[in-house]
Amino acid sequence: MCDSSIPGEDEGALADETYAWIEETLDELDGDVPALLAFHHPPVTLHHPLPDGYRLGDPGRLAALLERRPEIAGIITGHAHSPAATTFAGRPLVVGPGVTWTLRLPWEGEEIADRAAPVGFAFHVLDEDRRLTSHFRVVV
Ligand SMILES: [Fe+2]
């Protein structure tokens, strides 16, 4: 788990020290051990102007890390307040739901925050064969 926050800002970034920590941590593991990388800001667009305007910066650097480190089997993030599943650099990317309010997607209406929608959370299971399974729960 990494901190992608920038104090006082809504967008995110992984600092040089964080990239170094990821590499050092993976080096300490057997190369066959799959790893899941977790941080707050998605590195991709999610088709909503709000989270898309405050993504993880420099996604190319993250993609290069994934290219070098095949043991990273997937990425989990938050930030968007809308559960989503997509890919990044050929790996699964799962965005967890909001725990306080839910993002209304552009085709769901004008108001950004849907405070009546149930919030939720996810359980992630990474198999030894590198298969990521995410189970979602809603909280009403
Ligand atoms: Fe956030």
mmCIF file of N, CA, C and O in Angstrom, residues 7 19 26 36 51-52 59 92 101:
data_model
loop_
_atom_site.group_PDB
_atom_site.id
_atom_site.type_symbol
_atom_site.label_atom_id
_atom_site.label_comp_id
_atom_site.label_asym_id
_atom_site.label_seq_id
_atom_site.Cartn_x
_atom_site.Cartn_y
_atom_site.Cartn_z
ATOM 1 N N PRO A 7 -0.241 16.645 -0.220
ATOM 2 C CA PRO A 7 -0.908 17.491 0.773
ATOM 3 C C PRO A 7 -1.491 18.769 0.164
ATOM 4 O O PRO A 7 -0.805 19.483 -0.574
ATOM 5 N N TYR A 19 8.340 5.077 -5.293
ATOM 6 C CA TYR A 19 8.773 4.137 -6.336
ATOM 7 C C TYR A 19 9.951 3.305 -5.855
ATOM 8 O O TYR A 19 10.014 2.093 -6.091
ATOM 9 N N LEU A 26 9.538 -5.280 -3.418
ATOM 10 C CA LEU A 26 9.401 -6.411 -4.342
ATOM 11 C C LEU A 26 10.695 -7.207 -4.414
ATOM 12 O O LEU A 26 10.667 -8.435 -4.543
ATOM 13 N N LEU A 36 0.050 -7.159 -5.107
ATOM 14 C CA LEU A 36 -1.033 -6.236 -5.444
ATOM 15 C C LEU A 36 -0.589 -4.853 -4.997
ATOM 16 O O LEU A 36 -0.137 -4.680 -3.868
ATOM 17 N N PRO A 51 -13.358 12.779 -11.222
ATOM 18 C CA PRO A 51 -12.157 11.977 -10.932
ATOM 19 C C PRO A 51 -11.135 12.030 -12.059
ATOM 20 O O PRO A 51 -9.918 11.929 -11.807
ATOM 21 N N ASP A 52 -11.597 12.205 -13.294
ATOM 22 C CA ASP A 52 -10.643 12.249 -14.405
ATOM 23 C C ASP A 52 -9.755 13.487 -14.332
ATOM 24 O O ASP A 52 -8.655 13.495 -14.874
ATOM 25 N N PRO A 59 1.298 8.701 -15.275
ATOM 26 C CA PRO A 59 0.971 7.279 -15.380
ATOM 27 C C PRO A 59 1.982 6.487 -16.202
ATOM 28 O O PRO A 59 2.108 5.275 -16.032
ATOM 29 N N PRO A 92 -5.126 -5.888 -14.254
ATOM 30 C CA PRO A 92 -6.423 -5.456 -13.735
ATOM 31 C C PRO A 92 -6.274 -4.267 -12.801
ATOM 32 O O PRO A 92 -5.319 -4.176 -12.034
ATOM 33 N N TRP A 101 -20.139 8.650 0.067
ATOM 34 C CA TRP A 101 -21.135 9.010 -0.927
ATOM 35 C C TRP A 101 -20.720 8.370 -2.252
ATOM 36 O O TRP A 101 -19.575 7.925 -2.412
#
